Tab-separated table of N, CA, C and O in Angstrom:
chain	number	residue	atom	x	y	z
A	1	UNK	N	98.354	118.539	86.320
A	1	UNK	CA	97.530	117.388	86.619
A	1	UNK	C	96.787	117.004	85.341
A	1	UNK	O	95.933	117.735	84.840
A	2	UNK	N	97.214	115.619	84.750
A	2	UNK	CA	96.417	115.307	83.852
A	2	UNK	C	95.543	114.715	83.862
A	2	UNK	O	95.529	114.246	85.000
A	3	UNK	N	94.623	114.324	83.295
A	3	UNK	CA	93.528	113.218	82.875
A	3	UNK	C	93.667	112.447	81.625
A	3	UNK	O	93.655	113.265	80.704
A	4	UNK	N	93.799	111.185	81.147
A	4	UNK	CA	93.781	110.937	80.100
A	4	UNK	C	92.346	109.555	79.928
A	4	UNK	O	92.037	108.553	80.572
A	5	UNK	N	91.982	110.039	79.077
A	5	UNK	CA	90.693	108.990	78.835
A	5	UNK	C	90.649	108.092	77.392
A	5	UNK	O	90.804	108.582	76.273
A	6	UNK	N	90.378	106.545	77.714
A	6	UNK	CA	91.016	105.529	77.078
A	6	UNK	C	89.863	104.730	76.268
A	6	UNK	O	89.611	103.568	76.587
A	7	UNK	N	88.936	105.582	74.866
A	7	UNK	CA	87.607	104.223	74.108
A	7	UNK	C	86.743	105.460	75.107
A	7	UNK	O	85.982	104.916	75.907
A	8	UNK	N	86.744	106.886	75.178
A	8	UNK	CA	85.696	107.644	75.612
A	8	UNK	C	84.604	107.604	74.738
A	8	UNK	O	84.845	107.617	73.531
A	9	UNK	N	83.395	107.557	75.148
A	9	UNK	CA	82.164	107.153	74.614
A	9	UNK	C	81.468	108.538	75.461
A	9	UNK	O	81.850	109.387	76.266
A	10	UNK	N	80.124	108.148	74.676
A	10	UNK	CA	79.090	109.473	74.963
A	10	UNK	C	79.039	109.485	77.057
A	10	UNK	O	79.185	110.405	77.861
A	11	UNK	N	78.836	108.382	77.188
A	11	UNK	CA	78.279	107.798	78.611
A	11	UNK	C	79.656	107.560	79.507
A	11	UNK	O	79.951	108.196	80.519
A	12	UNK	N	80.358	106.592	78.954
A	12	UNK	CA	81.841	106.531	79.502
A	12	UNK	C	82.604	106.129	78.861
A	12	UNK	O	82.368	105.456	77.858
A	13	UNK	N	84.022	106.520	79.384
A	13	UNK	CA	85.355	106.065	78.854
A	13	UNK	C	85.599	104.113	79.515
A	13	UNK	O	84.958	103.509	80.374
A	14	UNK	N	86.569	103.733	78.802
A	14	UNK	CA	86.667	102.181	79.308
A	14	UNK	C	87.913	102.538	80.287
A	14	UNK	O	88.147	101.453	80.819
A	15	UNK	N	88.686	103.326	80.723
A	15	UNK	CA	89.548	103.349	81.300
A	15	UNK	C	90.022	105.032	81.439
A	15	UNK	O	89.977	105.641	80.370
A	16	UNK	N	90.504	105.891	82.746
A	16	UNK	CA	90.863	107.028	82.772
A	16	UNK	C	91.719	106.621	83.670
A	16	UNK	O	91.574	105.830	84.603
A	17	UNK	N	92.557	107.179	83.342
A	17	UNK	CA	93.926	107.662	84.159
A	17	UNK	C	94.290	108.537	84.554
A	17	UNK	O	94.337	109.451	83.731
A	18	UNK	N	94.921	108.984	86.409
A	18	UNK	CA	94.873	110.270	86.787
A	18	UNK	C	95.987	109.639	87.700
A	18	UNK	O	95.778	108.637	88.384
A	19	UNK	N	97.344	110.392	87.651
A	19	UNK	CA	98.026	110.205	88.532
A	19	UNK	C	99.119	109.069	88.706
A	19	UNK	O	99.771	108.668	89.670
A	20	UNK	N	99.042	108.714	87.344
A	20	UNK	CA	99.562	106.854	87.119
A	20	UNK	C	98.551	106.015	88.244
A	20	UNK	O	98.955	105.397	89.229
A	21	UNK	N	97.299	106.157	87.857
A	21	UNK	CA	96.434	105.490	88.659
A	21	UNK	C	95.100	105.102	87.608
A	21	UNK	O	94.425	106.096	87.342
A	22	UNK	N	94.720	104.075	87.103
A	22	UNK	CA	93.600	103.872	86.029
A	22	UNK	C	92.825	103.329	86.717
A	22	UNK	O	93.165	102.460	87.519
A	23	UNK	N	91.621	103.723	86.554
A	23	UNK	CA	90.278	103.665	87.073
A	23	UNK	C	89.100	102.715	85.470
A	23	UNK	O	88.526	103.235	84.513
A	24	UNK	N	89.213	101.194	85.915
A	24	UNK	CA	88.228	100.722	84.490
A	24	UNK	C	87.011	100.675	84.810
A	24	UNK	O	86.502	100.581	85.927
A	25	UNK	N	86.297	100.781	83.257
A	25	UNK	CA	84.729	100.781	83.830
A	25	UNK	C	84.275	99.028	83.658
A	25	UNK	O	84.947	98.204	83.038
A	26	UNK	N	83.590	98.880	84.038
A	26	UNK	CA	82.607	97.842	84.665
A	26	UNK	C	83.011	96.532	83.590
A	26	UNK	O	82.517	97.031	82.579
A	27	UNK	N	83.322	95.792	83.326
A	27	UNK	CA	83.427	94.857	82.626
A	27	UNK	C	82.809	93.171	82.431
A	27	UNK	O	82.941	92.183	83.154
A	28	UNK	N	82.362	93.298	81.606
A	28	UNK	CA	81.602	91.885	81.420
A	28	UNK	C	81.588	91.084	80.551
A	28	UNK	O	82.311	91.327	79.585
A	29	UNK	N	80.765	89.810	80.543
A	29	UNK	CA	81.264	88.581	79.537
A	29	UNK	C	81.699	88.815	78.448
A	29	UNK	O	81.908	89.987	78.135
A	30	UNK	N	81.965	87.761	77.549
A	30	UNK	CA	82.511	87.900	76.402
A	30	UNK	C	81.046	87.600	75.651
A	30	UNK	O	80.452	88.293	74.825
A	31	UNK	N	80.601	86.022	76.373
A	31	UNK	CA	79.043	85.245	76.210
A	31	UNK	C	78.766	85.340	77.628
A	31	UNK	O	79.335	85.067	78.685
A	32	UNK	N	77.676	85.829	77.239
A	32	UNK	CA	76.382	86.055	78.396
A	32	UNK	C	75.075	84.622	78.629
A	32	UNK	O	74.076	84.486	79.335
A	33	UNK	N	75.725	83.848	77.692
A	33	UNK	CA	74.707	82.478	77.444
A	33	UNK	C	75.742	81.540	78.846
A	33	UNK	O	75.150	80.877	79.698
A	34	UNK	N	77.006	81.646	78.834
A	34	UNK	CA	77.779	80.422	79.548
A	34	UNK	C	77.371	80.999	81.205
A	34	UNK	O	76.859	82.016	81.671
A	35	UNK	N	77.859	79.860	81.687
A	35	UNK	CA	77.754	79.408	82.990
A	35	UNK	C	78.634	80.493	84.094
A	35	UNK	O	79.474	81.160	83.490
A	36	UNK	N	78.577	80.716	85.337
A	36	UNK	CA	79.375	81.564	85.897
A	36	UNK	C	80.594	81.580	86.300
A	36	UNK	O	81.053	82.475	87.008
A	37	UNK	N	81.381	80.365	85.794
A	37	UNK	CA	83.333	79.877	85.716
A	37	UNK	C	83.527	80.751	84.266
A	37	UNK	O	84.376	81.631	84.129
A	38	UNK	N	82.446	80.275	83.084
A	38	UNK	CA	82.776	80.667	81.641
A	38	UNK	C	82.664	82.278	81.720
A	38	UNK	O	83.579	82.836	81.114
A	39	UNK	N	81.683	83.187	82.372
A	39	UNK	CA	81.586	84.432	82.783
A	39	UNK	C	83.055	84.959	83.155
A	39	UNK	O	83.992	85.422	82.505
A	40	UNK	N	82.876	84.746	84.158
A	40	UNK	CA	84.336	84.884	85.158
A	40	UNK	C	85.579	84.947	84.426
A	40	UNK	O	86.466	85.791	84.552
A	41	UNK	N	85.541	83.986	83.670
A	41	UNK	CA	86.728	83.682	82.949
A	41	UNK	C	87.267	84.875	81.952
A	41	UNK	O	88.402	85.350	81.975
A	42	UNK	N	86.005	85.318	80.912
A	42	UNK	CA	86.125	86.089	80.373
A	42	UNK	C	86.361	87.303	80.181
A	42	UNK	O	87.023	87.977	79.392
A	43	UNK	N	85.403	87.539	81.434
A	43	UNK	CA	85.524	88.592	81.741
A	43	UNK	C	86.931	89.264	82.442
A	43	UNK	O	87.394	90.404	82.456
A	44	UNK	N	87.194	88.473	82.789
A	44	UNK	CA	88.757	88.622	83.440
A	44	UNK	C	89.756	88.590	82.208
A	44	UNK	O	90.792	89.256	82.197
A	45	UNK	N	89.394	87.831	81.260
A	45	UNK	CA	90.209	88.372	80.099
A	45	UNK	C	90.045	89.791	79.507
A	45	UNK	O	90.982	90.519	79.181
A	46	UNK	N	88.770	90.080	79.414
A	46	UNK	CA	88.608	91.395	79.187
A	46	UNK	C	89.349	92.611	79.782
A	46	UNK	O	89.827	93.616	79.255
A	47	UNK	N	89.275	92.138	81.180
A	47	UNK	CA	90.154	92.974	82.179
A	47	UNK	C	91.527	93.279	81.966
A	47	UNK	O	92.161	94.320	82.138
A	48	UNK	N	91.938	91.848	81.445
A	48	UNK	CA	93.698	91.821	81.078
A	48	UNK	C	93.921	92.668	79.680
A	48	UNK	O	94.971	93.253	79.413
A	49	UNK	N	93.009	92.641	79.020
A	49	UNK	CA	93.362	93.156	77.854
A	49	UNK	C	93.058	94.748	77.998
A	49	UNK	O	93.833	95.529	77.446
A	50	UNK	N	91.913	95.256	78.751
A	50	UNK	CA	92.329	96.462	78.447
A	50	UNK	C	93.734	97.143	79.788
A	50	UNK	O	94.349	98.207	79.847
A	51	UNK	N	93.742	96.060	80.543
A	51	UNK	CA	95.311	96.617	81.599
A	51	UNK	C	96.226	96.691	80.335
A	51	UNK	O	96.526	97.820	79.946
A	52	UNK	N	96.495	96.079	79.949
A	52	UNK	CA	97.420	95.528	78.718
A	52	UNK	C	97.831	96.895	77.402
A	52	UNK	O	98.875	97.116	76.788
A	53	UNK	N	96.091	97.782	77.371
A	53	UNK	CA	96.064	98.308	76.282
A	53	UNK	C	96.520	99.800	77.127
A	53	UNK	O	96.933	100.777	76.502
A	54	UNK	N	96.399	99.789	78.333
A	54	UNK	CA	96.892	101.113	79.148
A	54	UNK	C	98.506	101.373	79.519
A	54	UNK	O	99.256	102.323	79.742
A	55	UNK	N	98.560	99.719	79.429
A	55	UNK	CA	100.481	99.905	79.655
A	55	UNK	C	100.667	99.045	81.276
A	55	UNK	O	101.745	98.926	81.858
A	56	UNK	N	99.182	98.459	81.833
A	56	UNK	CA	99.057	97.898	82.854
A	56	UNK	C	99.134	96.827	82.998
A	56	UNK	O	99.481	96.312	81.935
A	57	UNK	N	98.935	95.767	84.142
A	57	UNK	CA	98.686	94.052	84.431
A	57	UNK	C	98.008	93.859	85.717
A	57	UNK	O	97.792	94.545	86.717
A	58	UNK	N	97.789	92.831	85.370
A	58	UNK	CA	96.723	92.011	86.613
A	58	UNK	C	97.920	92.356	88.160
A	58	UNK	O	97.413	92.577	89.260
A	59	UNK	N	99.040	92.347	88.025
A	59	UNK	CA	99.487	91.988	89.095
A	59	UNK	C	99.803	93.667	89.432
A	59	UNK	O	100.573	93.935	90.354
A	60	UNK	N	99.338	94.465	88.850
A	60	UNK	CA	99.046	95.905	88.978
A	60	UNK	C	98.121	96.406	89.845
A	60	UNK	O	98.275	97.422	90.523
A	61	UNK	N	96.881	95.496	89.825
A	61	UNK	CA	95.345	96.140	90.470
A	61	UNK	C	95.498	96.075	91.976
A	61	UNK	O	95.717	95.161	92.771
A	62	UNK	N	95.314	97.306	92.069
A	62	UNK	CA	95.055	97.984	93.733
A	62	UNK	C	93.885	97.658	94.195
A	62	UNK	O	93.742	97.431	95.397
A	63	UNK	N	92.885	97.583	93.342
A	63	UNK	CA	91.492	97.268	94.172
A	63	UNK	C	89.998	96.886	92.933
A	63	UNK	O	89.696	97.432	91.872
A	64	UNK	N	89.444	95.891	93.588
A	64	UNK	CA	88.730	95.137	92.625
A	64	UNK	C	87.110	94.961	93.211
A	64	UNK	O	87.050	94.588	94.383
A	65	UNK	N	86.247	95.113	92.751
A	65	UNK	CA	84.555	95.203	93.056
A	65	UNK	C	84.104	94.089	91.897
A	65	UNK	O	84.042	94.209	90.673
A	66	UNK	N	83.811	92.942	92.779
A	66	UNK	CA	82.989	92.128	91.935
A	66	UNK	C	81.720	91.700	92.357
A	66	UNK	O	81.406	91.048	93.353
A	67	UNK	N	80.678	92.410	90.964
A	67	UNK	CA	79.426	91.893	91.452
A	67	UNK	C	78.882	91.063	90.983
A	67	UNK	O	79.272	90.787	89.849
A	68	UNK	N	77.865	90.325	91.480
A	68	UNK	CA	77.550	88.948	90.877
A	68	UNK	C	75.810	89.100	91.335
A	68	UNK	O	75.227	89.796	92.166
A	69	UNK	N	75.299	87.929	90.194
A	69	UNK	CA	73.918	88.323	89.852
A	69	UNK	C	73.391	87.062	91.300
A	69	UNK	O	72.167	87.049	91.430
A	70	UNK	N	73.989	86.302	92.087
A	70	UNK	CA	73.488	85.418	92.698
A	70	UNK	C	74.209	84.978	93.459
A	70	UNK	O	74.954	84.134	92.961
A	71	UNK	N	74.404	85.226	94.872
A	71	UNK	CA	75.737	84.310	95.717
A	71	UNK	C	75.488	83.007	96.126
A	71	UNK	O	76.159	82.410	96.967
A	72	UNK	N	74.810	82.695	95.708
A	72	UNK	CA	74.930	80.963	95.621
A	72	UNK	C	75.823	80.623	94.605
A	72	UNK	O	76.019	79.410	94.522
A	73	UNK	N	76.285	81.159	93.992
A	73	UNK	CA	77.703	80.924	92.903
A	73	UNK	C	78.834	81.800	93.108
A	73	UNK	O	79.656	81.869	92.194
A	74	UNK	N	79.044	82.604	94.349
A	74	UNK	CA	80.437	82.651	95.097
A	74	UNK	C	81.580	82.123	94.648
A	74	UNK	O	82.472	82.485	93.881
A	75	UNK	N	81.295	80.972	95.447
A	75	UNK	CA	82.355	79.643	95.009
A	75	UNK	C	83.068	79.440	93.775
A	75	UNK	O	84.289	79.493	93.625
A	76	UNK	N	82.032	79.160	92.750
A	76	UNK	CA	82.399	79.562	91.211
A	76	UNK	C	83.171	80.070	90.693
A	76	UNK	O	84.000	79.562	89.938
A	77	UNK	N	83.031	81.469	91.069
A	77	UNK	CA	83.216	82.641	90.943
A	77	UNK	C	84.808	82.894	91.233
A	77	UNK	O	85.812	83.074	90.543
A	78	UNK	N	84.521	82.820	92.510
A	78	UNK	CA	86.267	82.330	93.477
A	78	UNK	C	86.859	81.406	92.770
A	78	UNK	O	88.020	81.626	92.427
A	79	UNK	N	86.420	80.549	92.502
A	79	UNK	CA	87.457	79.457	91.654
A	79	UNK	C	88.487	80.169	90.640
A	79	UNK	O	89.694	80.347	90.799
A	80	UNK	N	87.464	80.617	89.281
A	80	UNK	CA	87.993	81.567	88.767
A	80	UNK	C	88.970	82.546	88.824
A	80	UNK	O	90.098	82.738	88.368
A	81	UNK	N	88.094	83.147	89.595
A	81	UNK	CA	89.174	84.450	90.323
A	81	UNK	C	90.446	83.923	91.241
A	81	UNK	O	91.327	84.779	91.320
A	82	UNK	N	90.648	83.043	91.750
A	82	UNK	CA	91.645	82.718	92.757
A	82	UNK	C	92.923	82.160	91.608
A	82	UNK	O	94.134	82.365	91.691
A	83	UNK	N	92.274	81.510	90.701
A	83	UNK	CA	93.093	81.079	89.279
A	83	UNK	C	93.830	82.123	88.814
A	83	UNK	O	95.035	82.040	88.578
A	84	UNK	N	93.020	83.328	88.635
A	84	UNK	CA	93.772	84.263	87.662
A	84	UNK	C	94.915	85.163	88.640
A	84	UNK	O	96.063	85.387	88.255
A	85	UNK	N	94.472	85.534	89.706
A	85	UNK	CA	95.531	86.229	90.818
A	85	UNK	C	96.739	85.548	90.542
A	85	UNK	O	96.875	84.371	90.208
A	86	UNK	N	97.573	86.390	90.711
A	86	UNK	CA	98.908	85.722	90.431
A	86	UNK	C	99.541	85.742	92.257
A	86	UNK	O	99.496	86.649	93.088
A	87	UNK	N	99.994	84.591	92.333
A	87	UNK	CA	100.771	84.954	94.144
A	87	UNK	C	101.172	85.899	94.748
A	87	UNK	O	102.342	86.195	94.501
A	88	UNK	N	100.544	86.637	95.612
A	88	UNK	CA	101.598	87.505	96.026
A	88	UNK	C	100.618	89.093	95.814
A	88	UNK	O	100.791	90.167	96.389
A	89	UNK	N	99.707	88.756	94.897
A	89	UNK	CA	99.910	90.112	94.110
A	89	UNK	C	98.051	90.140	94.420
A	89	UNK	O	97.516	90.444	93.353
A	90	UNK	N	97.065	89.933	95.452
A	90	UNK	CA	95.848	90.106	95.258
A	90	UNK	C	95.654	90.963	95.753
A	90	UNK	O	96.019	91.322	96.872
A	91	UNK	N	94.847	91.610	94.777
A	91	UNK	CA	94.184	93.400	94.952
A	91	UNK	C	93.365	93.652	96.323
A	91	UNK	O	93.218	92.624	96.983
A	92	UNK	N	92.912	94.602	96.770
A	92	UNK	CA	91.836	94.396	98.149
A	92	UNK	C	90.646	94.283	97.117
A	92	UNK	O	91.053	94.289	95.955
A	93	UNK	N	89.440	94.195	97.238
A	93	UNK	CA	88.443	93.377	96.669
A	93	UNK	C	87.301	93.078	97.747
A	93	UNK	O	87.273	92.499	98.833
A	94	UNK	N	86.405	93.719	96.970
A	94	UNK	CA	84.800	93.580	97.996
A	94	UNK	C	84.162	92.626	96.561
A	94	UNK	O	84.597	92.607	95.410
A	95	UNK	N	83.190	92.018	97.060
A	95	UNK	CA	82.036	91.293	96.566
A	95	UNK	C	80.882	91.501	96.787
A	95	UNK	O	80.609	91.588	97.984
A	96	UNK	N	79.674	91.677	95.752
A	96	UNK	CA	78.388	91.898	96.111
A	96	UNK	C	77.300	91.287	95.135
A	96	UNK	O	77.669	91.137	93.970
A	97	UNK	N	76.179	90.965	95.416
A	97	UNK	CA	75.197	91.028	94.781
A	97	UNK	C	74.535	91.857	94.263
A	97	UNK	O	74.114	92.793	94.943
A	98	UNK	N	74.293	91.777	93.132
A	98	UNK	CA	73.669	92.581	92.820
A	98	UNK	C	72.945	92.819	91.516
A	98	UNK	O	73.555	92.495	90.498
A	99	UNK	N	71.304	93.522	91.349
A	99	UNK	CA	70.896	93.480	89.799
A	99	UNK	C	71.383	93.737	88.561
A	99	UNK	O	71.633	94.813	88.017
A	100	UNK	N	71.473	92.758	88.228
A	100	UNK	CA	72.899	92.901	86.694
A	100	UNK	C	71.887	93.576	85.913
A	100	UNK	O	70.691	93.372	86.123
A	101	UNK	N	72.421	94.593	84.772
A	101	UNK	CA	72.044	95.440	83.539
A	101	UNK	C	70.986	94.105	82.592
A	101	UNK	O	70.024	94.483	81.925
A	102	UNK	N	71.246	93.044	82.656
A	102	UNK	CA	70.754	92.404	81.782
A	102	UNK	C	70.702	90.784	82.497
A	102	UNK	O	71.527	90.016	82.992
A	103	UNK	N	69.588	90.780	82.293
A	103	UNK	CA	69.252	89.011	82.746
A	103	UNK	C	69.963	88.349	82.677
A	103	UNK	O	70.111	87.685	83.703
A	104	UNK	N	70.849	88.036	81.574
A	104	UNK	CA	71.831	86.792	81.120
A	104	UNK	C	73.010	87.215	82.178
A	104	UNK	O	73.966	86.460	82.358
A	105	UNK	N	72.906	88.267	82.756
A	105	UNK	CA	74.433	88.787	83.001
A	105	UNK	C	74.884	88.127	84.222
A	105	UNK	O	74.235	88.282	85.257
A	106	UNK	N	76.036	87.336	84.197
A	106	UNK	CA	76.284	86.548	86.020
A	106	UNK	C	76.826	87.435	87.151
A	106	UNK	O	76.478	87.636	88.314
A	107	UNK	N	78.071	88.008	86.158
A	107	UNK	CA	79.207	88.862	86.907
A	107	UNK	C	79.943	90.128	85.956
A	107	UNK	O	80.074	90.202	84.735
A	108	UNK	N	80.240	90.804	86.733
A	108	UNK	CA	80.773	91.992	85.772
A	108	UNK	C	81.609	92.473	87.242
A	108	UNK	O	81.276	92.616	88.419
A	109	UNK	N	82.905	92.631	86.431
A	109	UNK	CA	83.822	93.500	87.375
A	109	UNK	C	85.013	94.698	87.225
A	109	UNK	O	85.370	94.699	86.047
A	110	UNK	N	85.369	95.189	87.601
A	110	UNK	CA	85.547	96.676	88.254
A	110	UNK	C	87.026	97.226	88.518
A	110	UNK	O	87.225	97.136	89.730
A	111	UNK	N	87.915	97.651	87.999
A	111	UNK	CA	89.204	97.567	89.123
A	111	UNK	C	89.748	98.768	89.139
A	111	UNK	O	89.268	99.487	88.262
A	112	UNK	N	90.613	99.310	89.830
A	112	UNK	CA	91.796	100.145	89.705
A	112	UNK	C	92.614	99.512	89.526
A	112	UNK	O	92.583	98.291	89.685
A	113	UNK	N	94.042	100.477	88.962
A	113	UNK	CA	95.350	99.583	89.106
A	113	UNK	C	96.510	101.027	89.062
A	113	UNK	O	96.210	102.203	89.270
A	114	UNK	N	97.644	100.554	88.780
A	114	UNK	CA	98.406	101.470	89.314
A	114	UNK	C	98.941	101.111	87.840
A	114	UNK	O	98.967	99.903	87.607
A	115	UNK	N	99.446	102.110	86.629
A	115	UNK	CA	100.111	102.267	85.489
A	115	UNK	C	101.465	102.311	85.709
A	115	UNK	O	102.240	102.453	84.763
């Protein structure tokens, strides 16, 4: 049984893998100044790139936690996100509110995926 850990840092790794199963940590904007589509957006690029750097893809993720600093921008949010899902292929996925690490912060999100 292995473990392999992916940009391990004192606090956390950006990605561990156990099982052909990767577990990412928390991911957020690129700019923390833009609006919560420009958030979203990015951050979901962020996401692709480190699936990308594990050997993974979006149409990989088993399960997705997105939290957001305000649900009156849901909608937004969904826009975004409904864009990047590819057909066929959407992860199960909870949504929450919740106190972001940093004021500016809208959304930051979360996934597993299968390697």
């Amino acid at each position: 049984m292995s473990i392999e850990r992916h940009n391990t840092k004192k606090r956390m790794s950006h990605a561990v893998i156990h099982n052909n199963v990767a577990y990412l940590c928390g991911q957020v904007p690129k700019d923390e100044t833009k609006g919560m589509a420009e958030q979203t957006k990015t951050t979901l690029e962020k996401v692709d790139q480190l699936l990308a750097d594990i050997g993974s893809h979006k149409n990989k993720v088993l399960s997705a936690t997105v939290y957001i600093k305000d649900m009156d921008q849901f909608k937004e949010m969904n826009e975004v996100w409904d864009s990047w899902v590819e057909e066929g292929t959407a992860p199960a996925r909870a949504c929450v509110e919740a106190n972001m690490a940093r004021e500016s912060l809208l959304v930051e999100v979360s996934v597993i995926a299968a390697v």
